[in-house]
Amino acid sequence: MKKQILIATRNKGKIKEIRELLDKKFEIFSLDDFEIKHEVEETGTTFKENAIKKAKEYGEIANIITISDDSGLAVDILGGEPGVYSARYGGEGLTDEERADLLLSKVKNFEQKELKARFCCVIAVWVPNKKTKTFCGTIEGQISTIAKGNNGFGYDPIFYYPPKGKNLAEITLQEKQEISHRGKAVYKAIEYIKEINE
């Protein structure tokens, strides 16, 4: 029988990426699959705090292994903005494109070489009767002043990754999984889940 895992998000982009990374031996569910209406308030000041909070609250509702992700973009010249507020940057109701445009408006007077940035991801794994564990991943790059590509989601079209010479939204999902902040964190989480299931 396959081990059941809840991916504690409604973000279809995140669900797709994490589902692709998880081993086929797991049976994967989203919050919508479980019809969980509860919304966790992301009151933490760090990705780790928010990831743990979501994993615990949703895990206790579903009572199966629960993976929660908190991630975002940090731009050095903006003092780390948008950071933990990446998904809510500029307020509720904005589209990914509108958030990216807002960020670009704040850095328009700088050259691209000055726009060092990174994506950060913390994956929290909640397991019944065990302490919640966290796993981190980052990817370093720059803000691209021109949005490019149709793959990915969020800020991917404006995140330039020098080793590939492309913006993240220009590379395939498979390529992205190998280098991304989320891919790195999920791989570590998978190893932990496999260990506790042996």
Short mmCIF file of N, CA and C in Angstrom, two decimals, residues 1 6 11 19 23-24 26 30 32 37 45 50 59 68 75 88 101 110 130 135 138 140 142 149 167 180 185:
data_model
loop_
_atom_site.label_atom_id
_atom_site.label_comp_id
_atom_site.label_asym_id
_atom_site.label_seq_id
_atom_site.Cartn_x
_atom_site.Cartn_y
_atom_site.Cartn_z
N MET A 1 0.84 -1.20 0.00
CA MET A 1 0.00 0.00 0.00
C MET A 1 0.88 1.26 0.00
N LEU A 6 0.18 14.49 2.26
CA LEU A 6 -0.57 15.69 1.95
C LEU A 6 0.40 16.82 1.61
N ASN A 11 -1.78 26.12 -4.16
CA ASN A 11 -1.05 26.68 -5.30
C ASN A 11 -0.76 25.57 -6.30
N ARG A 19 4.70 17.33 -6.66
CA ARG A 19 4.19 16.02 -7.09
C ARG A 19 5.18 15.33 -8.04
N ASP A 23 8.50 10.54 -5.04
CA ASP A 23 8.59 9.18 -5.55
C ASP A 23 7.20 8.63 -5.86
N LYS A 24 7.10 7.83 -6.92
CA LYS A 24 5.81 7.27 -7.33
C LYS A 24 5.23 6.31 -6.29
N PHE A 26 4.55 7.01 -3.37
CA PHE A 26 3.67 7.77 -2.48
C PHE A 26 2.36 8.13 -3.17
N SER A 30 -3.69 16.95 -2.22
CA SER A 30 -3.61 18.39 -1.95
C SER A 30 -4.69 18.74 -0.94
N ASP A 32 -7.22 20.58 -1.47
CA ASP A 32 -8.51 20.49 -2.15
C ASP A 32 -8.98 19.05 -2.27
N LYS A 37 -10.93 23.24 4.25
CA LYS A 37 -11.26 24.66 4.04
C LYS A 37 -10.44 25.58 4.95
N THR A 45 7.71 35.37 10.77
CA THR A 45 8.58 36.38 10.15
C THR A 45 9.68 35.73 9.31
N ASN A 50 6.72 29.92 9.07
CA ASN A 50 5.49 29.73 8.32
C ASN A 50 5.33 28.30 7.84
N GLY A 59 -1.44 19.11 9.05
CA GLY A 59 -1.14 17.73 9.40
C GLY A 59 -2.07 17.20 10.47
N SER A 68 4.73 20.91 3.91
CA SER A 68 4.36 22.29 3.69
C SER A 68 5.58 23.05 3.19
N VAL A 75 15.49 40.05 -2.75
CA VAL A 75 16.32 40.91 -3.59
C VAL A 75 17.21 41.76 -2.69
N ARG A 88 2.17 37.67 -1.28
CA ARG A 88 1.19 38.71 -0.92
C ARG A 88 1.74 40.11 -1.20
N ASP A 101 5.60 43.04 -11.81
CA ASP A 101 5.69 44.42 -12.31
C ASP A 101 5.98 45.40 -11.17
N PHE A 110 18.23 50.68 -11.36
CA PHE A 110 19.48 49.93 -11.14
C PHE A 110 19.82 49.10 -12.37
N LYS A 130 5.74 12.69 15.71
CA LYS A 130 7.16 13.04 15.59
C LYS A 130 7.32 14.56 15.55
N PHE A 135 13.67 21.48 5.95
CA PHE A 135 14.74 21.30 4.98
C PHE A 135 14.77 22.53 4.07
N THR A 138 18.16 26.89 -1.72
CA THR A 138 18.23 28.23 -2.32
C THR A 138 18.77 28.14 -3.75
N GLU A 140 20.67 31.02 -6.45
CA GLU A 140 21.18 32.38 -6.59
C GLU A 140 21.05 32.86 -8.04
N GLN A 142 19.80 36.75 -10.47
CA GLN A 142 19.59 38.20 -10.55
C GLN A 142 18.17 38.47 -11.03
N GLY A 149 9.78 33.99 -20.94
CA GLY A 149 9.40 32.59 -20.74
C GLY A 149 7.97 32.40 -20.27
N ASN A 167 16.19 33.03 -18.03
CA ASN A 167 15.28 33.25 -16.91
C ASN A 167 14.64 31.90 -16.56
N SER A 180 16.45 24.19 -8.73
CA SER A 180 15.64 25.15 -7.99
C SER A 180 15.74 25.00 -6.47
N ALA A 185 15.18 21.49 -1.63
CA ALA A 185 14.56 21.25 -0.32
C ALA A 185 13.72 19.97 -0.33
#
